[in-house]
Structures are given as C-alpha cells and as structure tokens.
Short mmCIF file of C-alpha atoms in Angstrom, two decimals:
data_model
loop_
_atom_site.label_atom_id
_atom_site.label_comp_id
_atom_site.label_asym_id
_atom_site.label_seq_id
_atom_site.Cartn_x
_atom_site.Cartn_y
_atom_site.Cartn_z
CA MET A 529 -20.26 37.38 -24.71
CA PRO A 530 -16.45 37.14 -24.89
CA ASP A 531 -14.51 39.39 -27.22
CA ALA A 532 -13.97 36.62 -29.77
CA LYS A 533 -17.10 36.03 -31.80
CA LEU A 534 -18.61 32.59 -31.58
CA GLU A 535 -17.96 31.90 -35.27
CA ALA A 536 -14.23 32.40 -34.66
CA GLN A 537 -14.36 29.78 -31.89
CA ILE A 538 -15.59 27.05 -34.27
CA SER A 539 -12.74 25.13 -35.88
CA PRO A 540 -12.90 24.29 -39.62
CA ARG A 541 -13.25 20.54 -38.90
CA VAL A 542 -16.45 21.24 -36.93
CA ALA A 543 -17.73 24.05 -39.15
CA ARG A 544 -17.60 21.80 -42.23
CA LEU A 545 -20.53 19.79 -40.81
CA ARG A 546 -22.75 22.74 -41.78
CA ARG A 547 -21.48 22.79 -45.36
CA GLY A 548 -24.26 22.71 -47.96
CA LEU A 549 -27.11 23.36 -45.53
CA VAL A 550 -29.55 26.22 -46.05
CA MET A 551 -30.40 27.39 -42.55
CA ARG A 552 -33.31 29.79 -42.19
CA SER A 553 -33.30 32.27 -39.36
CA ASN A 554 -36.78 31.50 -38.01
CA SER A 555 -36.05 27.79 -37.95
CA VAL A 556 -32.66 28.17 -36.24
CA LEU A 557 -34.14 30.35 -33.50
CA ILE A 558 -36.95 27.84 -32.91
CA THR A 559 -34.35 25.06 -32.64
CA ILE A 560 -32.30 27.02 -30.10
CA TYR A 561 -35.38 27.89 -28.05
CA GLY A 562 -36.95 24.45 -28.27
CA ASP A 563 -33.75 22.65 -27.34
CA ALA A 564 -32.16 24.96 -24.78
CA ILE A 565 -34.48 27.78 -23.67
CA ALA A 566 -37.97 26.23 -23.43
CA PRO A 567 -37.13 23.97 -20.45
CA ARG A 568 -36.01 27.05 -18.54
CA LYS A 569 -38.94 29.32 -19.47
CA GLN A 570 -36.63 32.35 -19.56
CA SER A 571 -36.34 35.32 -21.92
CA VAL A 572 -32.92 35.82 -23.55
CA TRP A 573 -31.27 39.07 -24.60
CA LEU A 574 -31.43 39.68 -28.36
CA GLY A 575 -27.69 40.42 -28.46
CA ASN A 576 -27.00 36.88 -27.24
CA LEU A 577 -29.28 35.43 -29.91
CA ILE A 578 -27.42 37.35 -32.60
CA ASP A 579 -24.11 35.93 -31.36
CA LEU A 580 -25.46 32.37 -31.10
CA ALA A 581 -26.89 32.48 -34.63
CA GLU A 582 -23.75 33.85 -36.32
CA PRO A 583 -21.97 30.48 -36.91
CA PHE A 584 -25.06 29.29 -38.80
CA GLY A 585 -24.59 32.02 -41.40
CA LEU A 586 -27.23 34.41 -40.05
CA SER A 587 -26.67 38.14 -39.90
CA SER A 588 -27.80 40.37 -37.06
CA ARG A 589 -30.41 41.88 -39.38
CA LEU A 590 -31.90 38.45 -40.13
CA VAL A 591 -32.04 37.53 -36.45
CA ARG A 592 -33.70 40.82 -35.50
CA THR A 593 -36.26 40.40 -38.29
CA SER A 594 -36.98 36.80 -37.29
CA ALA A 595 -37.41 37.68 -33.63
CA PHE A 596 -39.91 40.35 -34.65
CA ARG A 597 -41.80 37.98 -36.97
CA LEU A 598 -41.87 35.14 -34.45
CA THR A 599 -43.34 37.56 -31.94
CA ALA A 600 -46.00 38.64 -34.45
CA ASP A 601 -46.77 34.95 -35.15
CA ASP A 602 -47.24 34.29 -31.41
CA TRP A 603 -44.15 32.14 -31.03
CA PHE A 604 -42.26 34.68 -28.91
CA THR A 605 -43.03 37.33 -26.35
CA ALA A 606 -40.84 40.44 -26.19
CA THR A 607 -39.74 42.32 -23.08
CA ARG A 608 -37.79 45.57 -23.08
CA ILE A 609 -35.51 46.55 -20.19
CA GLY A 610 -33.76 49.84 -20.79
CA ARG A 611 -32.34 49.69 -24.30
CA ARG A 612 -32.25 45.90 -24.44
CA SER A 613 -34.87 43.55 -25.88
CA TYR A 614 -35.40 40.07 -24.49
CA TYR A 615 -37.32 37.25 -26.16
CA GLY A 616 -39.02 34.25 -24.59
CA LEU A 617 -41.52 31.70 -25.82
CA SER A 618 -45.21 32.58 -25.67
CA ASP A 619 -47.65 30.09 -24.14
CA ILE A 620 -48.57 28.90 -27.65
CA GLY A 621 -44.91 28.74 -28.69
CA LEU A 622 -44.10 26.72 -25.57
CA GLN A 623 -46.94 24.32 -26.35
CA ARG A 624 -45.67 23.87 -29.91
CA VAL A 625 -42.11 23.07 -28.92
CA ARG A 626 -43.25 20.72 -26.17
CA HIS A 627 -45.29 18.76 -28.70
CA ALA A 628 -42.16 18.41 -30.83
CA ASP A 629 -40.03 17.71 -27.74
CA ARG A 630 -42.02 14.56 -26.98
CA ARG A 631 -40.93 13.14 -30.33
CA ILE A 632 -37.44 14.59 -30.74
CA TYR A 633 -36.00 13.18 -27.52
CA GLU A 634 -37.81 9.83 -27.64
CA PHE A 635 -34.96 8.04 -29.36
CA SER A 636 -36.62 4.60 -29.60
CA LEU A 637 -39.45 3.50 -31.86
CA PRO A 638 -42.87 3.38 -30.21
CA THR A 639 -44.64 0.15 -29.41
CA TRP A 640 -47.86 -0.43 -31.35
CA ASP A 641 -51.06 -2.27 -30.53
CA GLY A 642 -52.21 -2.41 -34.16
CA ARG A 643 -54.75 0.38 -33.79
CA TRP A 644 -55.02 3.68 -35.68
CA THR A 645 -56.41 7.04 -34.62
CA LEU A 646 -58.51 8.75 -37.30
CA VAL A 647 -59.33 12.47 -37.12
CA LEU A 648 -62.31 13.56 -39.23
CA LEU A 649 -62.94 17.27 -39.84
CA GLU A 650 -66.54 18.47 -40.13
CA ASN A 651 -67.52 19.33 -43.71
CA GLY A 652 -68.95 22.71 -42.75
CA MET A 653 -65.84 23.85 -40.88
CA ARG A 654 -64.69 27.32 -41.90
CA ALA A 655 -61.61 27.43 -44.11
CA SER A 656 -59.34 29.21 -41.61
CA MET A 657 -60.00 26.59 -38.90
CA ARG A 658 -59.51 23.76 -41.38
CA GLN A 659 -56.15 25.15 -42.54
CA HIS A 660 -55.04 25.68 -38.95
CA LEU A 661 -55.93 22.12 -37.96
CA LYS A 662 -54.32 20.67 -41.07
CA ARG A 663 -51.07 22.50 -40.32
CA GLU A 664 -51.03 21.37 -36.68
CA LEU A 665 -51.96 17.75 -37.48
CA LEU A 666 -49.27 17.47 -40.15
CA TRP A 667 -46.82 18.98 -37.65
CA GLU A 668 -47.80 16.10 -35.34
CA SER A 669 -47.00 13.70 -38.24
CA PHE A 670 -50.53 12.66 -39.07
CA GLY A 671 -50.99 11.34 -42.58
CA GLN A 672 -53.68 13.00 -44.71
CA LEU A 673 -55.79 10.27 -46.30
CA SER A 674 -58.24 12.72 -47.89
CA PRO A 675 -59.00 16.47 -47.52
CA GLY A 676 -60.84 15.94 -44.21
CA ILE A 677 -59.41 12.67 -42.86
CA PHE A 678 -56.09 12.29 -41.01
CA ALA A 679 -54.59 9.11 -39.56
CA HIS A 680 -51.79 8.02 -37.25
CA PRO A 681 -50.94 4.68 -35.59
CA HIS A 682 -49.88 5.95 -32.16
CA VAL A 683 -51.10 9.41 -31.23
CA ASP A 684 -50.04 11.43 -28.23
CA HIS A 685 -53.62 12.15 -27.15
CA GLN A 686 -52.57 14.93 -24.80
CA SER A 687 -51.05 16.78 -27.75
CA LEU A 688 -54.11 16.09 -29.92
CA GLN A 689 -56.48 17.40 -27.26
CA GLU A 690 -54.35 20.52 -26.85
CA ILE A 691 -54.47 21.12 -30.62
CA LEU A 692 -58.26 20.81 -30.77
CA ARG A 693 -58.73 22.94 -27.68
CA ALA A 694 -56.44 25.71 -28.95
CA ALA A 695 -58.35 25.77 -32.27
CA LYS A 696 -61.72 25.74 -30.43
CA ALA A 697 -62.58 22.76 -32.63
CA GLU A 698 -63.56 20.11 -30.04
CA ASP A 699 -67.15 20.11 -31.34
CA ARG A 700 -66.14 20.17 -35.02
CA VAL A 701 -63.88 17.12 -35.10
CA ALA A 702 -64.53 13.39 -34.67
CA VAL A 703 -61.72 11.21 -33.29
CA LEU A 704 -62.06 7.47 -34.00
CA SER A 705 -60.07 4.33 -33.35
CA ALA A 706 -59.60 1.74 -36.12
CA GLN A 707 -57.83 -1.57 -36.59
CA SER A 708 -56.89 -3.74 -39.57
CA LEU A 709 -58.87 -6.96 -39.96
CA ASP A 710 -56.87 -10.18 -39.97
CA ASP A 711 -58.83 -11.63 -42.90
CA TYR A 712 -57.47 -8.97 -45.24
CA GLY A 713 -53.95 -8.58 -46.58
CA ARG A 714 -51.46 -6.03 -45.24
CA LYS A 715 -49.84 -5.24 -48.60
CA PRO A 716 -52.35 -2.50 -49.57
CA LEU A 717 -51.80 -0.89 -46.16
CA GLN A 718 -48.04 -0.81 -46.64
CA ALA A 719 -48.48 0.73 -50.10
CA LEU A 720 -50.81 3.32 -48.59
CA MET A 721 -48.20 4.13 -45.92
CA HIS A 722 -45.53 4.73 -48.57
CA ASP A 723 -47.81 7.05 -50.51
CA THR A 724 -49.48 8.90 -47.62
CA PHE A 725 -46.32 9.48 -45.59
CA LYS A 726 -43.89 9.82 -48.55
CA LEU A 727 -41.51 7.31 -47.00
CA ALA A 728 -39.09 7.28 -49.93
CA LYS A 729 -38.25 10.95 -49.38
CA VAL A 730 -37.97 10.47 -45.62
CA GLU A 731 -35.64 7.48 -46.13
CA GLN A 732 -33.35 9.56 -48.34
CA ALA A 733 -33.32 12.38 -45.78
CA TRP A 734 -32.28 9.99 -43.00
CA GLN A 735 -29.47 8.60 -45.13
CA GLN A 736 -28.19 12.14 -45.71
CA PHE A 737 -28.42 12.88 -41.97
CA ILE A 738 -26.32 9.81 -41.15
CA ALA A 739 -23.72 10.65 -43.79
CA ARG A 740 -23.35 14.18 -42.41
CA PHE A 741 -23.19 13.43 -38.67
CA ALA A 742 -21.57 10.00 -38.40
CA PRO A 743 -18.06 11.58 -38.63
CA ALA A 744 -18.88 13.79 -35.61
CA GLU A 745 -18.60 10.83 -33.25
CA ALA A 746 -14.82 10.92 -33.61
CA LEU A 747 -14.75 14.61 -32.61
CA LEU A 748 -16.62 14.39 -29.30
CA GLU A 749 -13.58 14.06 -27.02
CA SER A 750 -11.81 17.14 -28.42
CA LEU A 751 -14.59 19.72 -28.76
CA THR A 752 -14.52 23.07 -26.99
CA GLN A 753 -17.66 24.18 -25.15
CA ALA A 754 -18.49 26.61 -27.97
CA GLU A 755 -18.12 23.82 -30.53
CA ALA A 756 -20.31 21.54 -28.41
CA PHE A 757 -23.09 24.13 -28.50
CA PHE A 758 -22.70 24.66 -32.25
CA LEU A 759 -22.77 20.94 -33.01
CA ARG A 760 -25.63 20.24 -30.57
CA THR A 761 -27.77 22.91 -32.22
CA LEU A 762 -26.86 21.78 -35.74
CA LEU A 763 -27.60 18.15 -34.82
CA ILE A 764 -31.04 18.84 -33.33
CA HIS A 765 -31.91 21.31 -36.09
CA GLU A 766 -31.33 18.71 -38.80
CA TYR A 767 -32.74 15.82 -36.76
CA ARG A 768 -35.90 17.82 -36.05
CA ARG A 769 -36.21 18.80 -39.70
CA VAL A 770 -36.27 15.16 -40.83
CA LEU A 771 -38.13 13.76 -37.82
CA LEU A 772 -41.08 16.09 -38.26
CA ARG A 773 -41.46 14.72 -41.80
CA ASP A 774 -41.13 11.16 -40.53
CA PRO A 775 -44.49 9.66 -39.45
CA ASN A 776 -42.68 7.78 -36.67
CA LEU A 777 -44.34 4.54 -37.73
CA PRO A 778 -43.90 1.41 -35.62
CA ALA A 779 -41.44 -1.22 -36.83
CA ALA A 780 -44.24 -3.41 -38.20
CA LEU A 781 -45.11 -0.77 -40.79
CA LEU A 782 -41.57 0.21 -41.82
CA PRO A 783 -39.46 -1.05 -44.73
CA VAL A 784 -36.62 -3.47 -43.99
CA ASP A 785 -33.35 -1.78 -42.88
CA TRP A 786 -35.08 1.54 -42.21
CA PRO A 787 -32.28 4.17 -41.81
CA GLY A 788 -34.34 6.12 -39.28
CA LEU A 789 -33.33 3.53 -36.66
CA ARG A 790 -29.63 4.22 -37.16
CA ALA A 791 -30.30 7.97 -37.24
CA ARG A 792 -32.04 7.83 -33.84
CA GLU A 793 -29.15 5.90 -32.31
CA LEU A 794 -26.61 8.32 -33.76
CA CYS A 795 -28.50 11.40 -32.58
CA GLU A 796 -28.81 10.02 -29.04
CA LEU A 797 -25.12 9.12 -28.88
CA LEU A 798 -24.00 12.55 -30.10
CA TYR A 799 -26.48 14.48 -27.96
CA ARG A 800 -25.30 12.61 -24.88
CA GLY A 801 -21.70 13.51 -25.67
CA LEU A 802 -22.46 17.18 -26.40
CA LEU A 803 -24.82 18.03 -23.56
CA ALA A 804 -22.44 18.84 -20.71
CA GLY A 805 -20.08 21.09 -22.68
CA SER A 806 -22.85 22.93 -24.50
CA GLU A 807 -24.76 23.54 -21.26
CA GLN A 808 -21.65 25.01 -19.63
CA PHE A 809 -21.20 27.29 -22.62
CA LEU A 810 -24.81 28.52 -22.58
CA CYS A 811 -24.88 29.14 -18.84
CA ALA A 812 -21.67 31.16 -19.05
CA GLN A 813 -22.82 33.29 -22.00
CA LEU A 814 -26.53 34.04 -21.88
CA GLU A 815 -28.23 36.93 -20.12
CA THR A 816 -31.94 36.76 -19.31
CA THR A 817 -34.51 39.13 -17.83
CA ASP A 818 -33.90 37.59 -14.41
CA GLY A 819 -30.13 37.20 -14.53
CA PRO A 820 -28.00 34.30 -15.76
CA LEU A 821 -29.43 31.28 -17.50
CA ILE A 822 -30.73 28.61 -15.12
CA ARG A 823 -28.36 25.68 -14.76
CA THR A 824 -29.34 22.52 -16.64
CA PRO A 825 -32.93 21.82 -15.52
CA LYS A 826 -34.24 18.29 -14.92
CA GLU A 827 -36.35 18.52 -18.08
CA ILE A 828 -33.17 18.56 -20.17
CA SER A 829 -31.43 15.84 -18.17
CA ARG A 830 -34.47 13.57 -18.46
CA ARG A 831 -34.17 13.58 -22.26
CA LEU A 832 -31.41 11.00 -21.97
CA SER A 833 -33.29 8.79 -19.53
CA ARG A 834 -36.26 8.16 -21.82
CA THR A 835 -34.56 5.47 -23.84
#
C-alpha cells in the first residue's frame, strides 16, 4: 500500500456518506470479498485487508479477529507464506456469496408466472439441521409462513438445491409448487405478504438508502480511485444489507410506488460509474498468494450486462 493510509485519501465530502452507519467487521469483510475478491478466487494478504477496512472505522485488531472468526465459521481459508497470512473464500463461503451475487447484481425486478415455491421441513428433522435450513432459506429471502413452511414466488432452484445438498437434507424436505386460484380474492394474499415479509420495515430501509446515496451521483466525475473503491464498497454493503431483507417480490405483489425500484436504479447507476476507478485501485494495491490481483474478470463486467 502507499505511504498515505487509505482513510487519509478519502475526502470529507465522500466520507460523510458513511456518517451514522454502524459497520461490523465481519460484514464489511464479506462485502469486500463478495463484491471484489470472489470473482477472482484469490487469497489476499491480511495487511491489505486491514488497510481497506480502515475508512469504515475498523481497527487492525477487529479485522484480524474477524478474519480468524470467518475462518472458524468456514467462510474463509487461511494460508501462511513466511510471516504473512492470506485469506480467501472457502468453497462454502464462495457458494454463499454467489447465491447473494445472483440477487445483488440483478438490478431489475423478476418476471413472475403467478406460482409459488413452498419448502416443507420434515417434522422429525433434528434441531441443528432445522436451524441451519431456516438460516439459509431466510438468507435466500424465503418467507416463513409457519415453523416448518417457507414460501417464495420465484426461487433460484439451483441455489435451493445447493442449500439442501449442503445440509444433506434432500430426503428431509418437500418442495412444492402452488398457485392462487382466480375465484378467490387477492387482498388476503397481499396482507399476508406484508406480514410475512415485513414490507413496512423494508420500505423504510429503502427510503433511507436512497436518501443517503442519491447525492453521490453528483460526485462520480470527480472521485479519486481510492474514493471510488470506498464508495463502491459502502454502496454494495448497504444495498446488500437491505436487499437480503427484501423478499424481491414481483411487481404484482408490491405496494404502489415501491421505493425498492428507485433504489435498484440508483445502485446500478452508481456501481456503473464507480467500477473502473475502484478496479484500478484494487489491482494496484492488493497482494495475493499468487502475485497481483487479477485484472477485472468477466464475472464482474457481466454484472452490468444483466439489466
């Protein structure tokens, strides 16, 4: 890294976008890896991670502790070369961020055929497996209708199959398809959506996201590469935080003037404007177990061709 710390390279006008946010070390590292490192499948020197995390208010001690904990939780793998430690995503960690990736960088609402996927957990399932599946299904934005029944209107079945396979639960879970009947009203379903998916809280979170990041559009043309990385990470960190609480319902099931639509458009616009500068910064700064960071891979470039 250059002599000047990254935090010193972030101007006050850009740094103020972080004001009021509580940023946890584990979550920030997962954002950085999911957004920038996962597509490259490389392991990054811990010293670089400490420098990258500094502008988000994280001390070197917190970053070291988080890297250790994420390794123990099977998010990271650790490699030691001489006196230096390098961290990359484990196979399970890579699977987790790729599941999220499919949603984060799909900036348009999904089409819907009117059908629902229901996941029913076997009554006799052991508690540890049930808790694991519940956590993973909620992470995938399923709604929990009852203790053993989860629902979603447009499931990524590849992700669902990977979840069941990883939990060794293929024979303990039933997956069904359902559809509303035309002879019955839709109002109870909309009320159920509000309650099950807590849409009021999600709506408020999107409004706060827009209020925070809308002013950043005017800054895009004047950002340094370091500021582009900082803002890109902050943007995806907060977007991911809200998006993974948002059930990603199709337009037919959403309230009128849903702010999530504006938030998606804003995130795409900003990400497009930040990508080139932030990638140049990362490639110039990061050291991996096999040398410099790989130049922007196609997996990152394709994020902006999905819309």
